[in-house]
Amino acid sequence: IHLIFHPIFLFRFWYCRFARTSSLLIAMVLFILCVKADLDGVETLSLIKNTNLCFSVRNPQSDETREKIVFDPSEALEQDDGDREPPHHFKLKWEGSKKFSTLIALDEEAVKSAFKKLKKKKKGRGGGEVDVPRDVTSDDSGDYVPVFAMECRGMEPYAFHPLGNEFRVVSEGGAVFDEDVDLSDGDWAEYDEENDAAVGVNEFESKIIAV
């Protein structure tokens, strides 16, 4: 009758609850940033991989958030010799947590490897497919396109915030614009002098998908 109050029973109960919570926190999840826009006179819109990117993230176990964290996907953080975590580009500690939550920006090879593992894991399960990140082209105008991939442990990116220097535009005439392509307000316009043509990116939107 009093088994439920027995110390051993209570220890096992709370240990199992803690173990389940900890396993969720350490699970690595693949997230894909997708963007869409109406392209005017633009051949490609691409994300520059060696400049700062800005996201808002949340704790998957609570309502705690961290707004507008910034990291460089081309530079991993320095780590101590005894650090067991794989190289990562951003880390934080949530309130009450003893371990860091980490974010890893994936390069082209890492993305392909991650997608290969996912296909094996989800084989036969059905569901929607997400493509490997690529440039947005004129044929994609108005459709969401995956442009960036990251693996996160213990955090969920939920919003992307353009800073004004992370996109590169190539016009239909071949002119390259890779400075001050500011999409923070959703629109950007410039003039291709060599080809006497206006170029623009309008109604820019983004979303983040957990794969």
mmCIF file of C-alpha atoms in Angstrom:
data_model
loop_
_atom_site.group_PDB
_atom_site.id
_atom_site.type_symbol
_atom_site.label_atom_id
_atom_site.label_comp_id
_atom_site.label_asym_id
_atom_site.label_seq_id
_atom_site.Cartn_x
_atom_site.Cartn_y
_atom_site.Cartn_z
ATOM 1 C CA ILE A 1 0.000 0.000 0.000
ATOM 2 C CA HIS A 2 2.862 2.325 0.875
ATOM 3 C CA LEU A 3 5.078 1.242 -2.043
ATOM 4 C CA ILE A 4 4.576 4.515 -3.899
ATOM 5 C CA PHE A 5 6.167 6.395 -0.964
ATOM 6 C CA HIS A 6 9.109 4.027 -0.611
ATOM 7 C CA PRO A 7 12.450 5.896 -1.085
ATOM 8 C CA ILE A 8 13.685 3.453 -3.732
ATOM 9 C CA PHE A 9 10.471 3.809 -5.712
ATOM 10 C CA LEU A 10 10.620 7.603 -5.532
ATOM 11 C CA PHE A 11 14.278 7.597 -6.571
ATOM 12 C CA ARG A 12 13.549 5.441 -9.617
ATOM 13 C CA PHE A 13 10.523 7.574 -10.527
ATOM 14 C CA TRP A 14 12.422 10.856 -10.489
ATOM 15 C CA TYR A 15 15.497 9.331 -12.107
ATOM 16 C CA CYS A 16 13.393 8.088 -15.049
ATOM 17 C CA ARG A 17 11.761 11.484 -15.442
ATOM 18 C CA PHE A 18 15.160 13.217 -15.401
ATOM 19 C CA ALA A 19 16.606 10.715 -17.879
ATOM 20 C CA ARG A 20 13.744 11.280 -20.307
ATOM 21 C CA THR A 21 14.139 15.066 -20.064
ATOM 22 C CA SER A 22 17.924 14.855 -20.462
ATOM 23 C CA SER A 23 17.632 12.657 -23.554
ATOM 24 C CA LEU A 24 15.371 15.240 -25.147
ATOM 25 C CA LEU A 25 17.827 18.015 -24.346
ATOM 26 C CA ILE A 26 20.802 16.228 -25.864
ATOM 27 C CA ALA A 27 19.006 15.095 -29.029
ATOM 28 C CA MET A 28 20.498 16.658 -32.172
ATOM 29 C CA VAL A 29 17.843 18.092 -34.497
ATOM 30 C CA LEU A 30 18.306 19.317 -38.073
ATOM 31 C CA PHE A 31 16.753 22.708 -38.874
ATOM 32 C CA ILE A 32 16.443 24.260 -42.344
ATOM 33 C CA LEU A 33 16.087 27.978 -43.023
ATOM 34 C CA CYS A 34 13.810 28.547 -46.024
ATOM 35 C CA VAL A 35 13.191 31.893 -47.733
ATOM 36 C CA LYS A 36 10.919 33.170 -50.451
ATOM 37 C CA ALA A 37 10.657 36.449 -52.361
ATOM 38 C CA ASP A 38 9.438 37.950 -55.607
ATOM 39 C CA LEU A 39 12.512 38.477 -57.796
ATOM 40 C CA ASP A 40 12.580 41.328 -60.308
ATOM 41 C CA GLY A 41 15.431 41.207 -62.833
ATOM 42 C CA VAL A 42 17.304 38.839 -60.494
ATOM 43 C CA GLU A 43 18.882 35.582 -61.642
ATOM 44 C CA THR A 44 19.946 34.286 -58.198
ATOM 45 C CA LEU A 45 19.624 35.242 -54.549
ATOM 46 C CA SER A 46 22.106 33.399 -52.318
ATOM 47 C CA LEU A 47 23.043 33.355 -48.648
ATOM 48 C CA ILE A 48 26.654 34.358 -47.924
ATOM 49 C CA LYS A 49 28.162 31.723 -45.637
ATOM 50 C CA ASN A 50 31.078 33.712 -44.169
ATOM 51 C CA THR A 51 29.175 36.548 -42.539
ATOM 52 C CA ASN A 52 27.131 36.897 -39.362
ATOM 53 C CA LEU A 53 23.649 35.373 -39.239
ATOM 54 C CA CYS A 54 20.984 36.298 -36.714
ATOM 55 C CA PHE A 55 18.297 34.011 -35.259
ATOM 56 C CA SER A 56 15.983 33.845 -32.266
ATOM 57 C CA VAL A 57 16.025 30.533 -30.383
ATOM 58 C CA ARG A 58 13.925 28.911 -27.659
ATOM 59 C CA ASN A 59 14.285 26.218 -25.052
ATOM 60 C CA PRO A 60 12.422 23.082 -26.276
ATOM 61 C CA GLN A 61 11.631 22.222 -22.636
ATOM 62 C CA SER A 62 10.171 25.578 -21.547
ATOM 63 C CA ASP A 63 8.969 28.956 -22.790
ATOM 64 C CA GLU A 64 12.413 30.542 -22.309
ATOM 65 C CA THR A 65 13.768 32.313 -25.400
ATOM 66 C CA ARG A 66 16.917 34.099 -26.469
ATOM 67 C CA GLU A 67 16.239 36.854 -29.009
ATOM 68 C CA LYS A 68 18.520 37.679 -31.926
ATOM 69 C CA ILE A 69 21.583 35.583 -31.217
ATOM 70 C CA VAL A 70 24.382 36.152 -33.757
ATOM 71 C CA PHE A 71 27.037 33.745 -35.043
ATOM 72 C CA ASP A 72 29.403 33.333 -37.978
ATOM 73 C CA PRO A 73 28.750 30.001 -39.755
ATOM 74 C CA SER A 74 32.312 29.957 -41.069
ATOM 75 C CA GLU A 75 33.949 30.176 -37.632
ATOM 76 C CA ALA A 76 33.582 27.496 -34.941
ATOM 77 C CA LEU A 77 33.948 28.550 -31.305
ATOM 78 C CA GLU A 78 37.168 27.787 -29.459
ATOM 79 C CA GLN A 79 36.898 24.710 -27.244
ATOM 80 C CA ASP A 80 38.759 23.377 -24.226
ATOM 81 C CA ASP A 81 40.883 20.248 -24.592
ATOM 82 C CA GLY A 82 38.426 18.207 -22.507
ATOM 83 C CA ASP A 83 35.305 19.460 -24.290
ATOM 84 C CA ARG A 84 33.254 16.471 -25.455
ATOM 85 C CA GLU A 85 30.935 18.460 -27.711
ATOM 86 C CA PRO A 86 31.634 18.435 -31.470
ATOM 87 C CA PRO A 87 32.837 21.746 -32.961
ATOM 88 C CA HIS A 88 29.971 24.250 -32.868
ATOM 89 C CA HIS A 89 29.267 27.859 -33.860
ATOM 90 C CA PHE A 90 27.077 29.035 -30.977
ATOM 91 C CA LYS A 91 26.282 27.859 -27.464
ATOM 92 C CA LEU A 92 24.236 28.971 -24.472
ATOM 93 C CA LYS A 93 23.049 27.739 -21.098
ATOM 94 C CA TRP A 94 19.351 27.882 -20.292
ATOM 95 C CA GLU A 95 18.282 28.838 -16.786
ATOM 96 C CA GLY A 96 18.792 25.911 -14.425
ATOM 97 C CA SER A 97 20.746 23.849 -16.945
ATOM 98 C CA LYS A 98 24.220 22.504 -16.194
ATOM 99 C CA LYS A 99 25.039 21.756 -19.825
ATOM 100 C CA PHE A 100 25.440 24.001 -22.832
ATOM 101 C CA SER A 101 22.975 23.864 -25.693
ATOM 102 C CA THR A 102 24.765 24.101 -29.041
ATOM 103 C CA LEU A 103 24.206 25.085 -32.655
ATOM 104 C CA ILE A 104 26.272 23.757 -35.548
ATOM 105 C CA ALA A 105 26.189 25.445 -38.959
ATOM 106 C CA LEU A 106 26.478 22.754 -41.615
ATOM 107 C CA ASP A 107 28.662 23.093 -44.695
ATOM 108 C CA GLU A 108 27.784 21.403 -47.985
ATOM 109 C CA GLU A 109 29.346 18.032 -47.131
ATOM 110 C CA ALA A 110 27.838 17.953 -43.635
ATOM 111 C CA VAL A 111 24.396 18.787 -45.053
ATOM 112 C CA LYS A 112 24.574 15.927 -47.546
ATOM 113 C CA SER A 113 25.659 13.541 -44.789
ATOM 114 C CA ALA A 114 22.841 14.686 -42.498
ATOM 115 C CA PHE A 115 20.233 14.266 -45.233
ATOM 116 C CA LYS A 116 21.598 10.826 -46.097
ATOM 117 C CA LYS A 117 21.187 9.721 -42.479
ATOM 118 C CA LEU A 118 17.682 11.179 -42.345
ATOM 119 C CA LYS A 119 16.580 9.339 -45.465
ATOM 120 C CA LYS A 120 17.723 6.047 -43.950
ATOM 121 C CA LYS A 121 16.005 6.813 -40.650
ATOM 122 C CA LYS A 122 12.716 7.885 -42.277
ATOM 123 C CA LYS A 123 12.691 5.285 -45.038
ATOM 124 C CA GLY A 124 9.175 4.030 -45.587
ATOM 125 C CA ARG A 125 7.590 6.538 -43.207
ATOM 126 C CA GLY A 126 6.338 8.936 -45.867
ATOM 127 C CA GLY A 127 5.972 12.647 -45.090
ATOM 128 C CA GLY A 128 7.159 15.773 -46.839
ATOM 129 C CA GLU A 129 10.604 16.126 -48.331
ATOM 130 C CA VAL A 130 12.949 19.070 -47.792
ATOM 131 C CA ASP A 131 15.680 19.717 -50.350
ATOM 132 C CA VAL A 132 19.348 20.380 -49.649
ATOM 133 C CA PRO A 133 20.024 24.140 -49.267
ATOM 134 C CA ARG A 134 20.757 26.007 -52.515
ATOM 135 C CA ASP A 135 20.463 29.416 -54.186
ATOM 136 C CA VAL A 136 17.088 30.974 -54.913
ATOM 137 C CA THR A 137 16.635 31.370 -58.684
ATOM 138 C CA SER A 138 14.267 33.318 -60.897
ATOM 139 C CA ASP A 139 12.274 30.101 -61.387
ATOM 140 C CA ASP A 140 11.621 29.980 -57.628
ATOM 141 C CA SER A 141 10.079 33.439 -57.418
ATOM 142 C CA GLY A 142 7.397 33.350 -54.720
ATOM 143 C CA ASP A 143 8.213 29.809 -53.511
ATOM 144 C CA TYR A 144 10.037 28.803 -50.342
ATOM 145 C CA VAL A 145 13.585 27.562 -50.976
ATOM 146 C CA PRO A 146 15.984 25.997 -48.412
ATOM 147 C CA VAL A 147 19.112 28.158 -48.082
ATOM 148 C CA PHE A 148 20.803 27.143 -44.813
ATOM 149 C CA ALA A 149 21.025 24.097 -42.530
ATOM 150 C CA MET A 150 22.008 23.780 -38.884
ATOM 151 C CA GLU A 151 21.992 21.054 -36.259
ATOM 152 C CA CYS A 152 20.932 22.062 -32.778
ATOM 153 C CA ARG A 153 21.165 20.316 -29.438
ATOM 154 C CA GLY A 154 18.913 21.714 -26.696
ATOM 155 C CA MET A 155 17.666 24.757 -28.613
ATOM 156 C CA GLU A 156 15.182 25.479 -31.404
ATOM 157 C CA PRO A 157 15.717 28.366 -33.840
ATOM 158 C CA TYR A 158 12.290 29.836 -34.622
ATOM 159 C CA ALA A 159 12.944 33.163 -36.369
ATOM 160 C CA PHE A 160 15.525 34.564 -38.791
ATOM 161 C CA HIS A 161 16.488 38.240 -38.728
ATOM 162 C CA PRO A 162 18.310 39.699 -41.772
ATOM 163 C CA LEU A 163 21.124 42.022 -40.715
ATOM 164 C CA GLY A 164 21.684 43.596 -44.118
ATOM 165 C CA ASN A 165 24.894 41.921 -45.282
ATOM 166 C CA GLU A 166 24.156 38.197 -45.606
ATOM 167 C CA PHE A 167 22.730 37.969 -49.141
ATOM 168 C CA ARG A 168 24.269 38.106 -52.596
ATOM 169 C CA VAL A 169 22.240 39.057 -55.681
ATOM 170 C CA VAL A 170 23.160 38.356 -59.301
ATOM 171 C CA SER A 171 21.064 40.194 -61.861
ATOM 172 C CA GLU A 172 19.749 38.645 -65.069
ATOM 173 C CA GLY A 173 22.478 40.627 -66.828
ATOM 174 C CA GLY A 174 25.223 39.146 -64.636
ATOM 175 C CA ALA A 175 25.865 42.107 -62.320
ATOM 176 C CA VAL A 176 26.806 41.057 -58.782
ATOM 177 C CA PHE A 177 25.518 42.844 -55.669
ATOM 178 C CA ASP A 178 27.088 41.469 -52.479
ATOM 179 C CA GLU A 179 27.151 44.532 -50.244
ATOM 180 C CA ASP A 180 24.225 46.133 -48.418
ATOM 181 C CA VAL A 181 21.594 43.744 -49.767
ATOM 182 C CA ASP A 182 19.381 44.626 -46.816
ATOM 183 C CA LEU A 183 16.217 42.533 -46.609
ATOM 184 C CA SER A 184 15.340 43.422 -43.020
ATOM 185 C CA ASP A 185 12.308 45.396 -44.241
ATOM 186 C CA GLY A 186 11.326 42.743 -46.785
ATOM 187 C CA ASP A 187 12.308 44.683 -49.913
ATOM 188 C CA TRP A 188 15.535 45.684 -51.689
ATOM 189 C CA ALA A 189 16.093 47.508 -54.983
ATOM 190 C CA GLU A 190 19.135 48.507 -57.039
ATOM 191 C CA TYR A 191 20.066 49.457 -60.590
ATOM 192 C CA ASP A 192 22.199 47.393 -62.974
ATOM 193 C CA GLU A 193 23.966 50.219 -64.815
ATOM 194 C CA GLU A 194 25.880 47.980 -67.206
ATOM 195 C CA ASN A 195 22.672 46.418 -68.507
ATOM 196 C CA ASP A 196 20.443 49.467 -67.930
ATOM 197 C CA ALA A 197 17.953 47.464 -65.858
ATOM 198 C CA ALA A 198 16.301 47.686 -62.455
ATOM 199 C CA VAL A 199 16.723 44.756 -60.067
ATOM 200 C CA GLY A 200 14.808 44.035 -56.910
ATOM 201 C CA VAL A 201 13.878 41.528 -54.230
ATOM 202 C CA ASN A 202 10.384 42.073 -52.880
ATOM 203 C CA GLU A 203 8.142 40.602 -50.183
ATOM 204 C CA PHE A 204 10.968 38.632 -48.610
ATOM 205 C CA GLU A 205 9.836 36.085 -46.014
ATOM 206 C CA SER A 206 11.491 33.277 -44.098
ATOM 207 C CA LYS A 207 10.560 30.218 -42.069
ATOM 208 C CA ILE A 208 12.484 27.500 -40.225
ATOM 209 C CA ILE A 209 11.631 23.825 -40.598
ATOM 210 C CA ALA A 210 12.634 21.033 -38.214
ATOM 211 C CA VAL A 211 13.462 17.966 -40.327
#
